[in-house]
């Protein structure tokens, strides 16, 4: 094992420990306090009815959603930064979240029946909206003989995001009160009220696409070096770029389908991971996913504990952290 791989292994193990500690803190935090020892006892079947109900019926689904969505958003951002060769690329900034929001509003407007089982269809609609946004961004960012221009990718993403947001707002204003409340909570990244059906809906996307992304680490390494270098290394540039873009869209849209419109994790997590373990994708992809998990779990924990009894949506907490970091990166990026 070389020094870079050893360092990546140590950092990964460290963040696994931090992730477990964050989850334990989150399980312990809430209106009804449950001590860490009581949490562990409950997991092994020695808890009372009260602690069992609180943990397994209310807190566990919510925490699992934040864990899975954090991983998905962190890795999605890493993919987008690689294929666009743009350090400021992020699913939210590029307009994918706006497309996903459009897909959700289309679902709640025309197809859904407020039935819990219908929740399993939400990722499909948000994925469709994200694909539409990605298609528009790629088409409008592409220039003949030059391919996708990085700076144009950001500008077009902002424009596409504004367009989808306007349509989403227009459609949401036509909803009835109950449906509008559901949609508005989702749009600000509120994970309150998540149930096991939501975990089941998100889990396959993460279990399939995250390992696939890691197995494509060499392809991402090649794409991040530029089209000419990637082609020289034997990679099918356009085909691999489209496959990885579809993977990023799937991860981000499935994640925001269940966690809501949460931005900046896809920007912050890859940057921190790259600083810790270097730019080789096989090394920093796992760390990027773990950092995304820690950020979202802690953001949800902070939002429902520090500001209690008035809970703040996790998306707002993440934005409060991510927006200043984005401005810092903007000043440092040439």
Short mmCIF file of C-alpha atoms in Angstrom, two decimals:
data_model
loop_
_atom_site.label_atom_id
_atom_site.label_comp_id
_atom_site.label_asym_id
_atom_site.label_seq_id
_atom_site.Cartn_x
_atom_site.Cartn_y
_atom_site.Cartn_z
CA UNK A 1 0.00 0.00 0.00
CA UNK A 2 1.54 3.33 -1.10
CA UNK A 3 1.48 6.48 1.02
CA UNK A 4 -1.55 8.02 -0.75
CA UNK A 5 -3.61 4.85 -0.40
CA UNK A 6 -2.58 4.53 3.26
CA UNK A 7 -3.54 8.12 3.95
CA UNK A 8 -6.89 7.62 2.20
CA UNK A 9 -7.53 4.48 4.26
CA UNK A 10 -6.78 6.29 7.54
CA UNK A 11 -8.98 9.27 6.64
CA UNK A 12 -11.80 6.96 5.53
CA UNK A 13 -11.67 5.04 8.81
CA UNK A 14 -11.65 8.34 10.71
CA UNK A 15 -14.76 9.59 8.92
CA UNK A 16 -16.52 6.28 9.43
CA UNK A 17 -15.97 6.78 13.15
CA UNK A 18 -17.15 10.41 12.91
CA UNK A 19 -20.23 9.25 10.97
CA UNK A 20 -21.12 6.69 13.65
CA UNK A 21 -20.64 9.30 16.37
CA UNK A 22 -22.83 11.77 14.46
CA UNK A 23 -25.58 9.18 14.07
CA UNK A 24 -25.43 8.31 17.76
CA UNK A 25 -25.68 11.99 18.69
CA UNK A 26 -28.61 12.43 16.33
CA UNK A 27 -30.42 9.41 17.78
CA UNK A 28 -29.90 10.88 21.24
CA UNK A 29 -31.18 14.33 20.25
CA UNK A 30 -34.79 15.44 20.17
CA UNK A 31 -37.73 16.63 22.20
CA UNK A 32 -37.57 13.41 24.22
CA UNK A 33 -34.03 12.75 25.39
CA UNK A 34 -32.62 9.22 25.16
CA UNK A 35 -29.15 8.59 26.56
CA UNK A 36 -26.47 6.97 24.33
CA UNK A 37 -26.47 3.87 26.55
CA UNK A 38 -30.25 3.61 26.23
CA UNK A 39 -29.92 3.95 22.45
CA UNK A 40 -27.44 1.07 22.28
CA UNK A 41 -29.58 -1.08 24.58
CA UNK A 42 -32.61 -0.42 22.40
CA UNK A 43 -30.74 -1.50 19.27
CA UNK A 44 -29.95 -4.81 20.92
CA UNK A 45 -33.56 -5.35 21.97
CA UNK A 46 -33.30 -4.28 25.60
CA UNK A 47 -35.11 -0.95 25.36
CA UNK A 48 -38.52 -0.14 26.78
CA UNK A 49 -41.60 0.56 24.67
CA UNK A 50 -41.07 4.33 24.72
CA UNK A 51 -37.46 4.31 23.50
CA UNK A 52 -38.19 1.59 20.92
CA UNK A 53 -41.09 3.55 19.46
CA UNK A 54 -39.17 6.82 19.33
CA UNK A 55 -36.07 5.30 17.73
CA UNK A 56 -37.54 2.89 15.21
CA UNK A 57 -40.78 4.67 14.29
CA UNK A 58 -39.57 8.28 14.20
CA UNK A 59 -35.84 8.92 14.41
CA UNK A 60 -34.29 6.01 12.52
CA UNK A 61 -36.12 6.58 9.19
CA UNK A 62 -35.28 10.28 9.31
CA UNK A 63 -31.63 9.68 10.13
CA UNK A 64 -31.26 6.96 7.49
CA UNK A 65 -32.66 9.36 4.89
CA UNK A 66 -30.10 12.01 5.83
CA UNK A 67 -27.31 9.42 5.77
CA UNK A 68 -28.20 8.04 2.35
CA UNK A 69 -28.95 11.45 0.83
CA UNK A 70 -25.72 12.91 2.20
CA UNK A 71 -23.70 10.14 0.55
CA UNK A 72 -25.58 10.55 -2.72
CA UNK A 73 -25.14 14.33 -2.85
CA UNK A 74 -21.46 14.20 -1.89
CA UNK A 75 -20.59 11.66 -4.58
CA UNK A 76 -22.80 13.34 -7.18
CA UNK A 77 -20.89 16.58 -6.69
CA UNK A 78 -17.57 14.76 -7.05
CA UNK A 79 -18.72 13.25 -10.36
CA UNK A 80 -19.88 16.60 -11.75
CA UNK A 81 -16.64 18.34 -10.80
CA UNK A 82 -14.70 15.63 -12.61
CA UNK A 83 -16.65 15.43 -15.87
CA UNK A 84 -16.99 19.22 -16.15
CA UNK A 85 -13.44 19.93 -14.95
CA UNK A 86 -15.00 22.73 -12.94
CA UNK A 87 -14.30 22.95 -9.19
CA UNK A 88 -17.51 24.93 -8.65
CA UNK A 89 -19.80 22.30 -10.15
CA UNK A 90 -22.57 21.13 -7.85
CA UNK A 91 -26.01 19.55 -8.45
CA UNK A 92 -27.75 22.57 -6.97
CA UNK A 93 -25.67 25.23 -8.68
CA UNK A 94 -25.92 23.48 -12.06
CA UNK A 95 -29.71 23.40 -11.90
CA UNK A 96 -30.25 19.67 -11.28
CA UNK A 97 -32.07 20.35 -8.02
CA UNK A 98 -34.32 22.86 -9.76
CA UNK A 99 -35.14 20.19 -12.35
CA UNK A 100 -35.82 17.70 -9.56
CA UNK A 101 -38.10 20.23 -7.87
CA UNK A 102 -39.98 20.65 -11.13
CA UNK A 103 -40.40 16.87 -11.34
CA UNK A 104 -41.75 16.71 -7.80
CA UNK A 105 -44.28 19.49 -8.38
CA UNK A 106 -45.45 17.77 -11.58
CA UNK A 107 -45.93 14.61 -9.50
CA UNK A 108 -47.89 16.25 -6.69
CA UNK A 109 -49.92 18.33 -9.16
CA UNK A 110 -51.07 15.67 -11.60
CA UNK A 111 -50.24 12.15 -10.44
CA UNK A 112 -50.00 11.65 -6.70
CA UNK A 113 -52.71 10.73 -4.21
CA UNK A 114 -51.16 11.65 -0.84
CA UNK A 115 -50.88 7.90 -0.21
CA UNK A 116 -47.68 6.85 1.54
CA UNK A 117 -47.10 4.14 -1.08
CA UNK A 118 -47.02 6.81 -3.77
CA UNK A 119 -43.80 8.14 -2.22
CA UNK A 120 -41.85 5.36 -3.88
CA UNK A 121 -42.57 7.03 -7.25
CA UNK A 122 -41.13 10.41 -6.24
CA UNK A 123 -37.51 9.54 -7.19
CA UNK A 124 -38.67 8.62 -10.70
CA UNK A 125 -40.31 12.00 -11.23
CA UNK A 126 -37.43 13.95 -9.70
CA UNK A 127 -34.99 11.90 -11.80
CA UNK A 128 -37.00 12.79 -14.91
CA UNK A 129 -36.88 16.48 -14.00
CA UNK A 130 -33.15 16.26 -13.32
CA UNK A 131 -32.54 14.51 -16.67
CA UNK A 132 -34.47 17.25 -18.47
CA UNK A 133 -32.42 19.94 -16.70
CA UNK A 134 -29.15 18.10 -17.45
CA UNK A 135 -30.11 17.72 -21.12
CA UNK A 136 -30.78 21.45 -21.46
CA UNK A 137 -27.55 22.35 -19.65
CA UNK A 138 -25.41 20.06 -21.81
CA UNK A 139 -27.01 21.21 -25.07
CA UNK A 140 -26.69 24.90 -24.22
CA UNK A 141 -23.12 24.52 -22.84
CA UNK A 142 -21.81 22.59 -25.83
CA UNK A 143 -19.80 24.30 -28.54
CA UNK A 144 -18.74 22.58 -31.72
CA UNK A 145 -15.08 21.52 -31.78
CA UNK A 146 -14.63 22.68 -28.16
CA UNK A 147 -17.09 20.45 -26.33
CA UNK A 148 -18.58 21.53 -23.00
CA UNK A 149 -17.11 24.86 -21.85
CA UNK A 150 -16.69 24.88 -18.04
CA UNK A 151 -17.57 28.53 -17.41
CA UNK A 152 -20.59 28.27 -19.71
CA UNK A 153 -21.70 25.19 -17.77
CA UNK A 154 -22.06 27.26 -14.60
CA UNK A 155 -23.78 30.20 -16.32
CA UNK A 156 -26.20 27.99 -18.24
CA UNK A 157 -26.90 26.00 -15.06
CA UNK A 158 -27.85 29.19 -13.21
CA UNK A 159 -30.14 30.22 -16.06
CA UNK A 160 -31.79 26.80 -16.33
CA UNK A 161 -32.21 26.72 -12.55
CA UNK A 162 -33.95 30.10 -12.62
CA UNK A 163 -36.28 28.95 -15.39
CA UNK A 164 -37.27 25.72 -13.67
CA UNK A 165 -37.69 27.54 -10.36
CA UNK A 166 -40.10 30.00 -11.96
CA UNK A 167 -42.23 27.22 -13.47
CA UNK A 168 -42.13 25.29 -10.18
CA UNK A 169 -43.32 28.34 -8.25
CA UNK A 170 -46.13 28.94 -10.73
CA UNK A 171 -47.36 25.33 -10.46
CA UNK A 172 -47.01 25.22 -6.68
CA UNK A 173 -49.22 28.29 -6.28
CA UNK A 174 -52.04 26.35 -7.96
CA UNK A 175 -51.94 23.50 -5.42
CA UNK A 176 -54.44 23.02 -2.63
CA UNK A 177 -53.35 23.89 0.90
CA UNK A 178 -52.40 20.37 1.99
CA UNK A 179 -50.39 19.56 -1.12
CA UNK A 180 -48.74 22.99 -1.14
CA UNK A 181 -47.61 22.50 2.45
CA UNK A 182 -46.02 19.16 1.51
CA UNK A 183 -44.27 20.65 -1.54
CA UNK A 184 -43.02 23.77 0.26
CA UNK A 185 -41.53 21.70 3.09
CA UNK A 186 -39.78 19.53 0.55
CA UNK A 187 -38.39 22.49 -1.40
CA UNK A 188 -36.56 23.88 1.65
CA UNK A 189 -34.99 20.54 2.57
CA UNK A 190 -37.19 19.49 5.47
CA UNK A 191 -36.82 15.78 6.36
CA UNK A 192 -39.50 15.87 9.05
CA UNK A 193 -42.04 13.06 8.84
CA UNK A 194 -39.95 10.65 6.77
CA UNK A 195 -40.99 7.01 7.14
CA UNK A 196 -39.54 3.62 6.22
CA UNK A 197 -41.25 3.78 2.81
CA UNK A 198 -39.02 6.74 1.97
CA UNK A 199 -35.92 4.80 3.04
CA UNK A 200 -36.97 1.90 0.81
CA UNK A 201 -37.50 4.29 -2.11
CA UNK A 202 -34.02 5.84 -1.80
CA UNK A 203 -31.95 2.81 -0.77
CA UNK A 204 -31.71 1.03 -4.18
CA UNK A 205 -30.45 4.17 -5.92
CA UNK A 206 -27.60 4.56 -3.42
CA UNK A 207 -26.74 0.84 -3.21
CA UNK A 208 -26.47 0.53 -7.00
CA UNK A 209 -25.06 3.86 -8.16
CA UNK A 210 -22.47 4.51 -5.42
CA UNK A 211 -20.53 1.23 -5.98
CA UNK A 212 -20.82 1.74 -9.76
CA UNK A 213 -19.27 5.19 -9.39
CA UNK A 214 -16.37 3.82 -7.37
CA UNK A 215 -15.72 1.11 -9.97
CA UNK A 216 -15.55 3.91 -12.58
CA UNK A 217 -12.84 5.76 -10.65
CA UNK A 218 -10.24 5.31 -13.40
CA UNK A 219 -12.66 6.71 -15.96
CA UNK A 220 -13.31 9.75 -13.77
CA UNK A 221 -9.58 10.23 -13.26
CA UNK A 222 -9.12 10.26 -17.04
CA UNK A 223 -12.05 12.63 -17.69
CA UNK A 224 -10.82 15.08 -15.06
CA UNK A 225 -7.52 15.42 -16.99
CA UNK A 226 -9.22 16.67 -20.16
CA UNK A 227 -10.74 15.18 -23.29
CA UNK A 228 -7.48 14.85 -25.21
CA UNK A 229 -5.68 13.08 -22.38
CA UNK A 230 -8.69 10.83 -21.70
CA UNK A 231 -8.90 9.87 -25.38
CA UNK A 232 -5.17 9.20 -25.39
CA UNK A 233 -5.62 6.85 -22.44
CA UNK A 234 -8.20 4.87 -24.42
CA UNK A 235 -11.38 6.21 -22.81
CA UNK A 236 -14.53 6.77 -24.86
CA UNK A 237 -14.92 10.38 -23.80
CA UNK A 238 -18.46 11.26 -24.89
CA UNK A 239 -19.94 7.89 -23.92
CA UNK A 240 -18.30 7.86 -20.48
CA UNK A 241 -19.20 11.48 -19.84
CA UNK A 242 -22.87 10.81 -20.56
CA UNK A 243 -22.88 7.67 -18.38
CA UNK A 244 -21.28 9.47 -15.46
CA UNK A 245 -23.58 12.47 -15.93
CA UNK A 246 -26.59 10.13 -15.80
CA UNK A 247 -25.14 8.57 -12.63
CA UNK A 248 -24.71 12.00 -11.03
CA UNK A 249 -28.26 12.96 -11.98
CA UNK A 250 -29.60 9.71 -10.54
CA UNK A 251 -27.75 10.13 -7.24
CA UNK A 252 -28.60 13.79 -6.74
CA UNK A 253 -32.24 13.58 -7.85
CA UNK A 254 -32.99 10.44 -5.84
CA UNK A 255 -31.36 12.06 -2.79
CA UNK A 256 -33.26 15.33 -3.02
CA UNK A 257 -36.44 13.38 -3.75
CA UNK A 258 -36.40 12.10 -0.17
CA UNK A 259 -34.34 14.78 1.64
CA UNK A 260 -35.64 17.83 -0.20
CA UNK A 261 -33.90 20.60 -2.12
CA UNK A 262 -30.63 20.64 -0.19
CA UNK A 263 -27.76 22.41 -1.89
CA UNK A 264 -24.01 22.94 -1.41
CA UNK A 265 -23.22 19.45 -0.06
CA UNK A 266 -22.17 18.40 -3.55
CA UNK A 267 -19.82 21.39 -3.62
CA UNK A 268 -18.34 21.28 -0.13
CA UNK A 269 -17.88 17.53 0.40
CA UNK A 270 -15.68 16.83 -2.69
CA UNK A 271 -13.52 19.86 -1.98
CA UNK A 272 -12.85 18.83 1.60
CA UNK A 273 -12.23 15.23 0.55
CA UNK A 274 -9.79 16.29 -2.17
CA UNK A 275 -7.85 18.42 0.29
CA UNK A 276 -7.59 15.50 2.73
CA UNK A 277 -6.68 12.58 0.44
CA UNK A 278 -5.74 14.02 -2.94
CA UNK A 279 -7.45 14.05 -6.33
CA UNK A 280 -7.46 10.34 -7.19
CA UNK A 281 -11.11 9.31 -7.39
CA UNK A 282 -10.61 5.85 -5.90
CA UNK A 283 -9.29 7.61 -2.80
CA UNK A 284 -11.53 10.64 -2.34
CA UNK A 285 -14.90 9.31 -3.53
CA UNK A 286 -15.57 7.32 -0.32
CA UNK A 287 -14.40 10.27 1.79
CA UNK A 288 -16.61 12.66 -0.19
CA UNK A 289 -19.65 10.46 0.47
CA UNK A 290 -18.85 10.18 4.18
CA UNK A 291 -18.35 13.95 4.51
CA UNK A 292 -21.69 14.54 2.79
CA UNK A 293 -23.30 12.12 5.25
CA UNK A 294 -21.78 13.83 8.28
CA UNK A 295 -22.79 17.30 7.06
CA UNK A 296 -26.42 16.38 6.43
CA UNK A 297 -26.86 14.31 9.61
CA UNK A 298 -25.38 17.08 11.75
CA UNK A 299 -27.36 19.79 9.89
CA UNK A 300 -30.61 17.96 10.64
CA UNK A 301 -29.55 17.41 14.25
CA UNK A 302 -28.66 21.10 14.69
CA UNK A 303 -31.88 22.24 13.06
CA UNK A 304 -34.12 20.23 15.38
CA UNK A 305 -32.16 20.66 18.61
CA UNK A 306 -30.46 24.05 18.92
CA UNK A 307 -33.53 25.93 17.70
CA UNK A 308 -36.05 23.76 19.58
CA UNK A 309 -39.01 23.84 19.90
CA UNK A 310 -38.97 25.54 16.45
CA UNK A 311 -37.18 23.12 14.13
CA UNK A 312 -35.15 24.59 11.27
CA UNK A 313 -35.07 22.55 8.01
CA UNK A 314 -31.75 20.84 7.34
CA UNK A 315 -31.54 22.56 3.95
CA UNK A 316 -31.42 25.98 5.60
CA UNK A 317 -28.66 24.91 7.99
CA UNK A 318 -26.62 23.47 5.11
CA UNK A 319 -27.11 26.65 3.07
CA UNK A 320 -25.95 28.78 6.00
CA UNK A 321 -22.69 26.81 5.98
CA UNK A 322 -22.33 26.18 2.27
CA UNK A 323 -23.03 29.65 0.88
CA UNK A 324 -20.03 31.34 2.58
CA UNK A 325 -17.83 28.40 1.55
CA UNK A 326 -19.00 28.77 -2.06
CA UNK A 327 -18.09 32.49 -2.01
CA UNK A 328 -14.68 31.57 -0.60
CA UNK A 329 -14.10 29.05 -3.40
CA UNK A 330 -15.29 31.59 -5.97
CA UNK A 331 -12.64 34.07 -4.86
CA UNK A 332 -9.92 31.38 -4.95
CA UNK A 333 -10.86 29.87 -8.34
CA UNK A 334 -9.35 31.35 -11.48
#
